[in-house]
PDB file of C-alpha atoms and ligand atoms in Angstrom:
ATOM      1  CA  UNK T  26      13.157   8.930 -13.991  1.00  0.00           C
ATOM      2  CA  UNK T  27      10.801   9.374 -11.112  1.00  0.00           C
ATOM      3  CA  UNK T  28      12.378   9.275  -7.676  1.00  0.00           C
ATOM      4  CA  UNK T  29      10.215   8.213  -4.752  1.00  0.00           C
ATOM      5  CA  UNK T  30      11.267   9.807  -1.485  1.00  0.00           C
ATOM      6  CA  UNK T  31      10.790   9.163   2.193  1.00  0.00           C
ATOM      7  CA  UNK T  32       7.825  11.317   3.222  1.00  0.00           C
ATOM      8  CA  UNK T  33       9.844  12.654   6.164  1.00  0.00           C
ATOM      9  CA  UNK T  34      12.183  14.349   3.682  1.00  0.00           C
ATOM     10  CA  UNK T  35       9.589  16.083   1.523  1.00  0.00           C
ATOM     11  CA  UNK T  36       9.702  19.856   1.293  1.00  0.00           C
ATOM     12  CA  UNK T  37       6.619  21.913   2.107  1.00  0.00           C
ATOM     13  CA  UNK T  38       6.068  22.407  -1.626  1.00  0.00           C
ATOM     14  CA  UNK T  39       6.350  18.678  -2.362  1.00  0.00           C
ATOM     15  CA  UNK T  40       3.799  17.915   0.348  1.00  0.00           C
ATOM     16  CA  UNK T  41       1.430  20.538  -0.991  1.00  0.00           C
ATOM     17  CA  UNK T  42       1.773  19.280  -4.573  1.00  0.00           C
ATOM     18  CA  UNK T  43       1.058  15.712  -3.507  1.00  0.00           C
ATOM     19  CA  UNK T  44      -1.987  16.687  -1.419  1.00  0.00           C
ATOM     20  CA  UNK T  45      -3.362  18.980  -4.122  1.00  0.00           C
ATOM     21  CA  UNK T  46      -3.039  16.303  -6.812  1.00  0.00           C
ATOM     22  CA  UNK T  47      -4.786  13.759  -4.563  1.00  0.00           C
ATOM     23  CA  UNK T  48      -7.622  16.209  -3.902  1.00  0.00           C
ATOM     24  CA  UNK T  49      -7.956  16.939  -7.615  1.00  0.00           C
ATOM     25  CA  UNK T  50      -8.253  13.214  -8.440  1.00  0.00           C
ATOM     26  CA  UNK T  51     -10.926  12.990  -5.754  1.00  0.00           C
ATOM     27  CA  UNK T  52     -12.823  15.934  -7.188  1.00  0.00           C
ATOM     28  CA  UNK T  53     -12.939  14.404 -10.660  1.00  0.00           C
ATOM     29  CA  UNK T  54     -14.007  10.953  -9.428  1.00  0.00           C
ATOM     30  CA  UNK T  55     -10.844   9.191 -10.553  1.00  0.00           C
ATOM     31  CA  UNK T  56      -9.696   8.637  -6.977  1.00  0.00           C
ATOM     32  CA  UNK T  57     -12.802   6.637  -6.103  1.00  0.00           C
ATOM     33  CA  UNK T  58     -12.177   4.294  -9.040  1.00  0.00           C
ATOM     34  CA  UNK T  59      -8.971   3.212  -7.326  1.00  0.00           C
ATOM     35  CA  UNK T  60     -10.879   2.481  -4.126  1.00  0.00           C
ATOM     36  CA  UNK T  61     -13.419   0.330  -6.002  1.00  0.00           C
ATOM     37  CA  UNK T  62     -10.662  -1.592  -7.775  1.00  0.00           C
ATOM     38  CA  UNK T  63      -8.908  -2.332  -4.500  1.00  0.00           C
ATOM     39  CA  UNK T  64     -12.108  -3.388  -2.766  1.00  0.00           C
ATOM     40  CA  UNK T  65     -12.913  -5.814  -5.600  1.00  0.00           C
ATOM     41  CA  UNK T  66      -9.651  -7.684  -5.008  1.00  0.00           C
ATOM     42  CA  UNK T  67     -10.075  -8.496  -1.321  1.00  0.00           C
ATOM     43  CA  UNK T  68     -10.411 -12.246  -0.865  1.00  0.00           C
ATOM     44  CA  UNK T  69     -10.550 -14.935   1.788  1.00  0.00           C
ATOM     45  CA  UNK T  70      -8.452 -18.098   1.686  1.00  0.00           C
ATOM     46  CA  UNK T  71     -11.637 -20.086   1.153  1.00  0.00           C
ATOM     47  CA  UNK T  72     -12.827 -18.052  -1.857  1.00  0.00           C
ATOM     48  CA  UNK T  73     -13.018 -19.894  -5.158  1.00  0.00           C
ATOM     49  CA  UNK T  74     -11.311 -18.656  -8.303  1.00  0.00           C
ATOM     50  CA  UNK T  75      -8.129 -16.790  -9.074  1.00  0.00           C
ATOM     51  CA  UNK T  76      -6.196 -15.233  -6.205  1.00  0.00           C
ATOM     52  CA  UNK T  77      -4.600 -11.956  -7.223  1.00  0.00           C
ATOM     53  CA  UNK T  78      -4.403  -8.861  -5.048  1.00  0.00           C
ATOM     54  CA  UNK T  79      -4.047 -10.282  -1.559  1.00  0.00           C
ATOM     55  CA  UNK T  80      -3.205 -13.544   0.238  1.00  0.00           C
ATOM     56  CA  UNK T  81      -1.287 -14.717  -2.796  1.00  0.00           C
ATOM     57  CA  UNK T  82       2.164 -14.425  -4.414  1.00  0.00           C
ATOM     58  CA  UNK T  83       0.932 -11.619  -6.663  1.00  0.00           C
ATOM     59  CA  UNK T  84       0.188  -9.403  -3.634  1.00  0.00           C
ATOM     60  CA  UNK T  85       3.450  -7.561  -4.360  1.00  0.00           C
ATOM     61  CA  UNK T  86       3.310  -7.175  -8.177  1.00  0.00           C
ATOM     62  CA  UNK T  87      -0.439  -6.431  -8.021  1.00  0.00           C
ATOM     63  CA  UNK T  88       0.104  -3.518  -5.644  1.00  0.00           C
ATOM     64  CA  UNK T  89       3.172  -2.373  -7.614  1.00  0.00           C
ATOM     65  CA  UNK T  90       1.004  -2.022 -10.725  1.00  0.00           C
ATOM     66  CA  UNK T  91      -1.805  -0.445  -8.715  1.00  0.00           C
ATOM     67  CA  UNK T  92       0.562   2.162  -7.245  1.00  0.00           C
ATOM     68  CA  UNK T  93       2.146   2.878 -10.635  1.00  0.00           C
ATOM     69  CA  UNK T  94      -1.264   3.595 -12.097  1.00  0.00           C
ATOM     70  CA  UNK T  95      -2.120   5.903  -9.191  1.00  0.00           C
ATOM     71  CA  UNK T  96       1.220   7.682  -9.471  1.00  0.00           C
ATOM     72  CA  UNK T  97       0.622   8.224 -13.190  1.00  0.00           C
ATOM     73  CA  UNK T  98      -2.812   9.658 -12.386  1.00  0.00           C
ATOM     74  CA  UNK T  99      -1.191  12.102  -9.921  1.00  0.00           C
ATOM     75  CA  UNK T 100       1.389  13.030 -12.552  1.00  0.00           C
ATOM     76  CA  UNK T 101      -1.372  13.810 -15.033  1.00  0.00           C
ATOM     77  CA  UNK T 102      -2.298  16.615 -12.601  1.00  0.00           C
ATOM     78  CA  UNK T 103       1.230  17.633 -11.548  1.00  0.00           C
ATOM     79  CA  UNK T 104       4.071  15.991 -13.515  1.00  0.00           C
ATOM     80  CA  UNK T 105       6.677  16.351 -10.748  1.00  0.00           C
ATOM     81  CA  UNK T 106       4.682  14.427  -8.121  1.00  0.00           C
ATOM     82  CA  UNK T 107       5.880  10.966  -7.083  1.00  0.00           C
ATOM     83  CA  UNK T 108       4.590   8.645  -4.387  1.00  0.00           C
ATOM     84  CA  UNK T 109       6.298   9.198  -1.038  1.00  0.00           C
ATOM     85  CA  UNK T 110       6.909   6.253   1.267  1.00  0.00           C
ATOM     86  CA  UNK T 111       6.232   6.013   4.995  1.00  0.00           C
ATOM     87  CA  UNK T 112       8.964   4.181   6.861  1.00  0.00           C
ATOM     88  CA  UNK T 113       6.873   3.214   9.876  1.00  0.00           C
ATOM     89  CA  UNK T 114       9.895   1.668  11.587  1.00  0.00           C
ATOM     90  CA  UNK T 115      11.137   5.259  12.114  1.00  0.00           C
ATOM     91  CA  UNK T 116       8.038   7.480  12.039  1.00  0.00           C
ATOM     92  CA  UNK T 117       6.076   5.426  14.527  1.00  0.00           C
ATOM     93  CA  UNK T 118       4.130   7.965  16.539  1.00  0.00           C
ATOM     94  CA  UNK T 119       0.854   9.882  16.071  1.00  0.00           C
ATOM     95  CA  UNK T 120       2.971  13.023  16.503  1.00  0.00           C
ATOM     96  CA  UNK T 121       5.096  12.278  13.406  1.00  0.00           C
ATOM     97  CA  UNK T 122       5.063  15.029  10.772  1.00  0.00           C
ATOM     98  CA  UNK T 123       3.195  12.610   8.502  1.00  0.00           C
ATOM     99  CA  UNK T 124       0.042  13.345  10.532  1.00  0.00           C
ATOM    100  CA  UNK T 125       0.449  17.117  10.560  1.00  0.00           C
ATOM    101  CA  UNK T 126      -2.179  19.432   9.095  1.00  0.00           C
ATOM    102  CA  UNK T 127       0.019  20.336   6.108  1.00  0.00           C
ATOM    103  CA  UNK T 128       0.078  16.708   4.997  1.00  0.00           C
ATOM    104  CA  UNK T 129      -2.257  13.837   5.899  1.00  0.00           C
ATOM    105  CA  UNK T 130      -3.972  15.435   8.890  1.00  0.00           C
ATOM    106  CA  UNK T 131      -4.291  13.984  12.356  1.00  0.00           C
ATOM    107  CA  UNK T 132      -5.802  11.184  14.385  1.00  0.00           C
ATOM    108  CA  UNK T 133      -9.543  10.598  14.652  1.00  0.00           C
ATOM    109  CA  UNK T 134     -11.464  12.190  17.522  1.00  0.00           C
ATOM    110  CA  UNK T 135     -12.769  10.219  20.479  1.00  0.00           C
ATOM    111  CA  UNK T 136     -16.135   8.585  20.027  1.00  0.00           C
ATOM    112  CA  UNK T 137     -16.611   8.286  16.287  1.00  0.00           C
ATOM    113  CA  UNK T 138     -12.991   8.397  15.047  1.00  0.00           C
ATOM    114  CA  UNK T 139     -13.613  11.301  12.720  1.00  0.00           C
ATOM    115  CA  UNK T 140     -10.494  13.003  11.346  1.00  0.00           C
ATOM    116  CA  UNK T 141     -11.048  16.697  12.098  1.00  0.00           C
ATOM    117  CA  UNK T 142      -7.837  18.347  10.891  1.00  0.00           C
ATOM    118  CA  UNK T 143      -5.844  18.624   7.683  1.00  0.00           C
ATOM    119  CA  UNK T 144      -6.840  18.426   4.015  1.00  0.00           C
ATOM    120  CA  UNK T 145      -8.840  15.209   4.388  1.00  0.00           C
ATOM    121  CA  UNK T 146     -11.029  16.275   7.315  1.00  0.00           C
ATOM    122  CA  UNK T 147     -14.755  15.890   6.667  1.00  0.00           C
ATOM    123  CA  UNK T 148     -15.427  19.523   7.525  1.00  0.00           C
ATOM    124  CA  UNK T 149     -13.243  20.701   4.623  1.00  0.00           C
ATOM    125  CA  UNK T 150     -15.774  19.154   2.244  1.00  0.00           C
ATOM    126  CA  UNK T 151     -13.152  17.845  -0.153  1.00  0.00           C
ATOM    127  CA  UNK T 152     -12.892  14.282   1.107  1.00  0.00           C
ATOM    128  CA  UNK T 153     -16.291  12.557   1.064  1.00  0.00           C
ATOM    129  CA  UNK T 154     -16.435   8.791   1.585  1.00  0.00           C
ATOM    130  CA  UNK T 155     -18.231   7.819  -1.603  1.00  0.00           C
ATOM    131  CA  UNK T 156     -17.247   4.179  -1.399  1.00  0.00           C
ATOM    132  CA  UNK T 157     -18.297   3.120   2.078  1.00  0.00           C
ATOM    133  CA  UNK T 158     -17.974  -0.282   3.562  1.00  0.00           C
ATOM    134  CA  UNK T 159     -19.037   0.878   7.015  1.00  0.00           C
ATOM    135  CA  UNK T 160     -21.751   3.468   6.348  1.00  0.00           C
ATOM    136  CA  UNK T 161     -19.587   6.370   7.571  1.00  0.00           C
ATOM    137  CA  UNK T 162     -19.441   9.514   5.496  1.00  0.00           C
ATOM    138  CA  UNK T 163     -16.163  10.761   6.989  1.00  0.00           C
ATOM    139  CA  UNK T 164     -12.553   9.589   7.089  1.00  0.00           C
ATOM    140  CA  UNK T 165     -11.801   7.809  10.358  1.00  0.00           C
ATOM    141  CA  UNK T 166      -8.583   6.933  12.163  1.00  0.00           C
ATOM    142  CA  UNK T 167      -7.664   5.544  15.565  1.00  0.00           C
ATOM    143  CA  UNK T 168      -3.865   5.674  15.511  1.00  0.00           C
ATOM    144  CA  UNK T 169      -2.338   3.010  17.731  1.00  0.00           C
ATOM    145  CA  UNK T 170      -5.671   2.053  19.313  1.00  0.00           C
ATOM    146  CA  UNK T 171      -6.259  -1.516  18.097  1.00  0.00           C
ATOM    147  CA  UNK T 172      -2.578  -2.416  18.128  1.00  0.00           C
ATOM    148  CA  UNK T 173      -0.119  -0.361  20.135  1.00  0.00           C
ATOM    149  CA  UNK T 174       3.125  -0.600  18.205  1.00  0.00           C
ATOM    150  CA  UNK T 175       4.084  -0.426  14.562  1.00  0.00           C
ATOM    151  CA  UNK T 176       6.563  -3.057  13.345  1.00  0.00           C
ATOM    152  CA  UNK T 177      10.202  -2.470  14.274  1.00  0.00           C
ATOM    153  CA  UNK T 178      13.313  -2.464  12.100  1.00  0.00           C
ATOM    154  CA  UNK T 179      14.414  -5.716  13.768  1.00  0.00           C
ATOM    155  CA  UNK T 180      11.154  -7.371  12.727  1.00  0.00           C
ATOM    156  CA  UNK T 181      11.505  -6.060   9.183  1.00  0.00           C
ATOM    157  CA  UNK T 182      15.071  -7.338   8.952  1.00  0.00           C
ATOM    158  CA  UNK T 183      13.999 -10.769  10.153  1.00  0.00           C
ATOM    159  CA  UNK T 184      11.504 -10.980   7.273  1.00  0.00           C
ATOM    160  CA  UNK T 185      13.961  -9.533   4.718  1.00  0.00           C
ATOM    161  CA  UNK T 186      16.380 -12.329   5.655  1.00  0.00           C
ATOM    162  CA  UNK T 187      13.990 -15.026   4.369  1.00  0.00           C
ATOM    163  CA  UNK T 188      15.348 -16.416   1.124  1.00  0.00           C
ATOM    164  CA  UNK T 189      12.275 -17.977  -0.530  1.00  0.00           C
ATOM    165  CA  UNK T 190       9.738 -15.669  -2.188  1.00  0.00           C
ATOM    166  CA  UNK T 191       6.649 -17.797  -1.544  1.00  0.00           C
ATOM    167  CA  UNK T 192       5.570 -21.403  -1.020  1.00  0.00           C
ATOM    168  CA  UNK T 193       2.605 -23.700  -1.560  1.00  0.00           C
ATOM    169  CA  UNK T 194      -0.322 -23.420  -0.746  1.00  0.00           C
ATOM    170  CA  UNK T 195       0.293 -19.830  -2.010  1.00  0.00           C
ATOM    171  CA  UNK T 196      -2.147 -18.197   0.400  1.00  0.00           C
ATOM    172  CA  UNK T 197      -2.173 -16.712   3.906  1.00  0.00           C
ATOM    173  CA  UNK T 198      -0.917 -20.004   5.365  1.00  0.00           C
ATOM    174  CA  UNK T 199       2.271 -20.004   3.262  1.00  0.00           C
ATOM    175  CA  UNK T 200       5.770 -19.828   4.572  1.00  0.00           C
ATOM    176  CA  UNK T 201       8.143 -17.453   2.753  1.00  0.00           C
ATOM    177  CA  UNK T 202       8.945 -13.774   2.296  1.00  0.00           C
ATOM    178  CA  UNK T 203       5.702 -12.615   0.623  1.00  0.00           C
ATOM    179  CA  UNK T 204       3.372 -13.955   3.300  1.00  0.00           C
ATOM    180  CA  UNK T 205       5.573 -12.714   6.131  1.00  0.00           C
ATOM    181  CA  UNK T 206       5.715  -9.256   4.553  1.00  0.00           C
ATOM    182  CA  UNK T 207       1.959  -9.281   3.914  1.00  0.00           C
ATOM    183  CA  UNK T 208       1.642 -10.172   7.573  1.00  0.00           C
ATOM    184  CA  UNK T 209      -0.439 -13.323   7.891  1.00  0.00           C
ATOM    185  CA  UNK T 210       2.556 -15.077   9.443  1.00  0.00           C
ATOM    186  CA  UNK T 211       5.573 -13.969  11.426  1.00  0.00           C
ATOM    187  CA  UNK T 212       5.835 -10.572  13.154  1.00  0.00           C
ATOM    188  CA  UNK T 213       2.907  -9.181  11.089  1.00  0.00           C
ATOM    189  CA  UNK T 214       4.263  -6.312   9.033  1.00  0.00           C
ATOM    190  CA  UNK T 215       1.886  -4.987   6.314  1.00  0.00           C
ATOM    191  CA  UNK T 216      -1.418  -5.998   7.909  1.00  0.00           C
ATOM    192  CA  UNK T 217      -0.475  -4.595  11.293  1.00  0.00           C
ATOM    193  CA  UNK T 218       0.121  -1.127   9.840  1.00  0.00           C
ATOM    194  CA  UNK T 219      -3.427  -1.082   8.408  1.00  0.00           C
ATOM    195  CA  UNK T 220      -4.754  -2.010  11.861  1.00  0.00           C
ATOM    196  CA  UNK T 221      -2.536   0.540  13.638  1.00  0.00           C
ATOM    197  CA  UNK T 222      -4.008   3.371  11.537  1.00  0.00           C
ATOM    198  CA  UNK T 223      -7.555   2.054  12.089  1.00  0.00           C
ATOM    199  CA  UNK T 224     -10.751   3.382  10.484  1.00  0.00           C
ATOM    200  CA  UNK T 225     -11.162   2.768   6.758  1.00  0.00           C
ATOM    201  CA  UNK T 226      -7.574   1.483   6.599  1.00  0.00           C
ATOM    202  CA  UNK T 227      -8.758  -1.782   8.178  1.00  0.00           C
ATOM    203  CA  UNK T 228     -11.277  -2.387   5.378  1.00  0.00           C
ATOM    204  CA  UNK T 229     -11.233  -3.341   1.703  1.00  0.00           C
ATOM    205  CA  UNK T 230     -11.829   0.338   0.976  1.00  0.00           C
ATOM    206  CA  UNK T 231      -8.514   1.218   2.638  1.00  0.00           C
ATOM    207  CA  UNK T 232      -7.435   3.641  -0.129  1.00  0.00           C
ATOM    208  CA  UNK T 233     -10.120   5.951   1.302  1.00  0.00           C
ATOM    209  CA  UNK T 234      -7.261   6.995   3.591  1.00  0.00           C
ATOM    210  CA  UNK T 235      -4.445   8.534   1.497  1.00  0.00           C
ATOM    211  CA  UNK T 236      -1.916   7.020   3.907  1.00  0.00           C
ATOM    212  CA  UNK T 237      -2.662   3.770   2.062  1.00  0.00           C
ATOM    213  CA  UNK T 238      -0.370   4.905  -0.784  1.00  0.00           C
ATOM    214  CA  UNK T 239       2.504   5.836   1.520  1.00  0.00           C
ATOM    215  CA  UNK T 240       2.215   2.561   3.412  1.00  0.00           C
ATOM    216  CA  UNK T 241       2.142   0.473   0.244  1.00  0.00           C
ATOM    217  CA  UNK T 242       4.972   2.474  -1.256  1.00  0.00           C
ATOM    218  CA  UNK T 243       7.132   1.353   1.688  1.00  0.00           C
ATOM    219  CA  UNK T 244       5.947  -2.260   1.217  1.00  0.00           C
ATOM    220  CA  UNK T 245       6.965  -1.929  -2.431  1.00  0.00           C
ATOM    221  CA  UNK T 246      10.380  -0.593  -1.383  1.00  0.00           C
ATOM    222  CA  UNK T 247      10.837  -3.507   1.029  1.00  0.00           C
ATOM    223  CA  UNK T 248      10.204  -5.903  -1.858  1.00  0.00           C
ATOM    224  CA  UNK T 249      12.928  -4.104  -3.844  1.00  0.00           C
ATOM    225  CA  UNK T 250      15.236  -4.247  -0.799  1.00  0.00           C
ATOM    226  CA  UNK T 251      14.587  -7.994  -0.517  1.00  0.00           C
ATOM    227  CA  UNK T 252      15.428  -8.532  -4.200  1.00  0.00           C
ATOM    228  CA  UNK T 253      18.729  -6.763  -3.679  1.00  0.00           C
ATOM    229  CA  UNK T 254      19.540  -8.962  -0.683  1.00  0.00           C
ATOM    230  CA  UNK T 255      18.629 -12.159  -2.554  1.00  0.00           C
ATOM    231  CA  UNK T 256      19.707 -11.605  -6.180  1.00  0.00           C
ATOM    232  CA  UNK T 257      19.278 -15.245  -7.163  1.00  0.00           C
ATOM    233  CA  UNK T 258      15.833 -15.695  -5.606  1.00  0.00           C
ATOM    234  CA  UNK T 259      12.956 -15.512  -8.072  1.00  0.00           C
ATOM    235  CA  UNK T 260       9.237 -14.811  -8.004  1.00  0.00           C
ATOM    236  CA  UNK T 261       7.308 -18.025  -7.343  1.00  0.00           C
ATOM    237  CA  UNK T 262       5.421 -19.888  -8.640  1.00  0.00           C
ATOM    238  CA  UNK T 263       6.954 -19.839 -12.107  1.00  0.00           C
ATOM    239  CA  UNK T 264       3.705 -21.213 -13.595  1.00  0.00           C
ATOM    240  CA  UNK T 265       1.246 -24.096 -13.870  1.00  0.00           C
ATOM    241  CA  UNK T 266      -0.470 -23.428 -10.552  1.00  0.00           C
ATOM    242  CA  UNK T 267      -4.279 -23.256 -10.787  1.00  0.00           C
ATOM    243  CA  UNK T 268      -5.833 -19.975  -9.557  1.00  0.00           C
ATOM    244  CA  UNK T 269      -2.413 -18.562  -8.633  1.00  0.00           C
ATOM    245  CA  UNK T 270      -0.688 -15.885 -10.748  1.00  0.00           C
ATOM    246  CA  UNK T 271       2.572 -17.385 -12.015  1.00  0.00           C
ATOM    247  CA  UNK T 272       5.598 -15.419 -13.162  1.00  0.00           C
ATOM    248  CA  UNK T 273       4.326 -15.060 -16.742  1.00  0.00           C
ATOM    249  CA  UNK T 274       0.568 -14.968 -16.135  1.00  0.00           C
ATOM    250  CA  UNK T 275      -1.336 -11.747 -16.698  1.00  0.00           C
ATOM    251  CA  UNK T 276      -2.964 -10.085 -13.698  1.00  0.00           C
ATOM    252  CA  UNK T 277      -6.530  -8.874 -13.439  1.00  0.00           C
ATOM    253  CA  UNK T 278      -8.002  -6.314 -13.752  1.00  0.00           C
ATOM    254  CA  UNK T 279      -5.378  -5.075 -16.231  1.00  0.00           C
ATOM    255  CA  UNK T 280      -4.764  -8.319 -18.162  1.00  0.00           C
ATOM    256  CA  UNK T 281      -1.789  -6.710 -19.878  1.00  0.00           C
ATOM    257  CA  UNK T 282       0.897  -7.110 -17.247  1.00  0.00           C
ATOM    258  CA  UNK T 283       2.618 -10.089 -15.606  1.00  0.00           C
ATOM    259  CA  UNK T 284       4.707 -10.334 -12.424  1.00  0.00           C
ATOM    260  CA  UNK T 285       7.771 -10.753 -14.689  1.00  0.00           C
ATOM    261  CA  UNK T 286       7.074  -7.335 -16.246  1.00  0.00           C
ATOM    262  CA  UNK T 287       7.165  -5.713 -12.815  1.00  0.00           C
ATOM    263  CA  UNK T 288      10.133  -7.361 -11.120  1.00  0.00           C
ATOM    264  CA  UNK T 289      12.537  -4.541 -12.028  1.00  0.00           C
ATOM    265  CA  UNK T 290      11.070  -1.388 -10.498  1.00  0.00           C
ATOM    266  CA  UNK T 291      13.967   0.718 -11.844  1.00  0.00           C
ATOM    267  CA  UNK T 292      12.283   0.620 -15.262  1.00  0.00           C
ATOM    268  CA  UNK T 293       9.650   2.907 -13.728  1.00  0.00           C
ATOM    269  CA  UNK T 294      11.119   4.752 -10.708  1.00  0.00           C
ATOM    270  CA  UNK T 295      13.845   4.572  -8.100  1.00  0.00           C
ATOM    271  CA  UNK T 296      13.875   4.938  -4.339  1.00  0.00           C
ATOM    272  CA  UNK T 297      15.878   7.790  -2.853  1.00  0.00           C
TER     273      UNK T 297
HETATM  274 CU1  CU1 M  15      -4.297  -4.056  -0.821  1.00  0.00          CU
HETATM  275 CU1  CU1 M  16      -2.386  -3.081   2.268  1.00  0.00          CU
END
């Protein structure tokens, strides 16, 4: 059983194995397929048609499946690799080891935001932006520039205390745990972290920055934590809601998996 660890507790070897597997997926083109998939599932509340990846109840199961598929791709390179999570309530500074040169590399430089250190720096030649939504050829960051502070543990706990998974109208206006975790309402958890990192992380092509996976791994863990706190609360809606993925509806683009299939993460991995 795969165990996903806090990135702060990874050994030097574990960090190197993760980074090397990510770079290998990039080299073969498989990494960029994940970016395209994510970018295709960005929607606005006013968009017509099915709502799947974001601004909808299936935000959490959609990303759980997306992360599982990425983790399996990493494991096809190095079987021992698992996704680490970034607990941004603790590691909340640009000087955290997360941003060191032996892991994700540092902040962007002044002016154009270009990341100039670590494995994903443009100058290393191994991290081209093939899927661009902003015309830039290099990874960009502006840590803490657009929003000063990452969410706090108190804010997280306030959202974890909510006892209803989601509510009508099942979008970014909804009350409930999912929308407060996604960040359209309440203290702004998930969305704010994208904005705090800046650069490509604020776009639909956010997986261009490998920190995407560590951020979403923590979001996934918070969903599991919420389930533990509210054992009788269920995924909603249970069904019969047009354009919204119900408990037993299959999710695009996979069409072979439903939220119900993904509720128990311990079938796939555990959190250390
Ligand atoms: Cu996303
Ligand atoms: Cu996200």
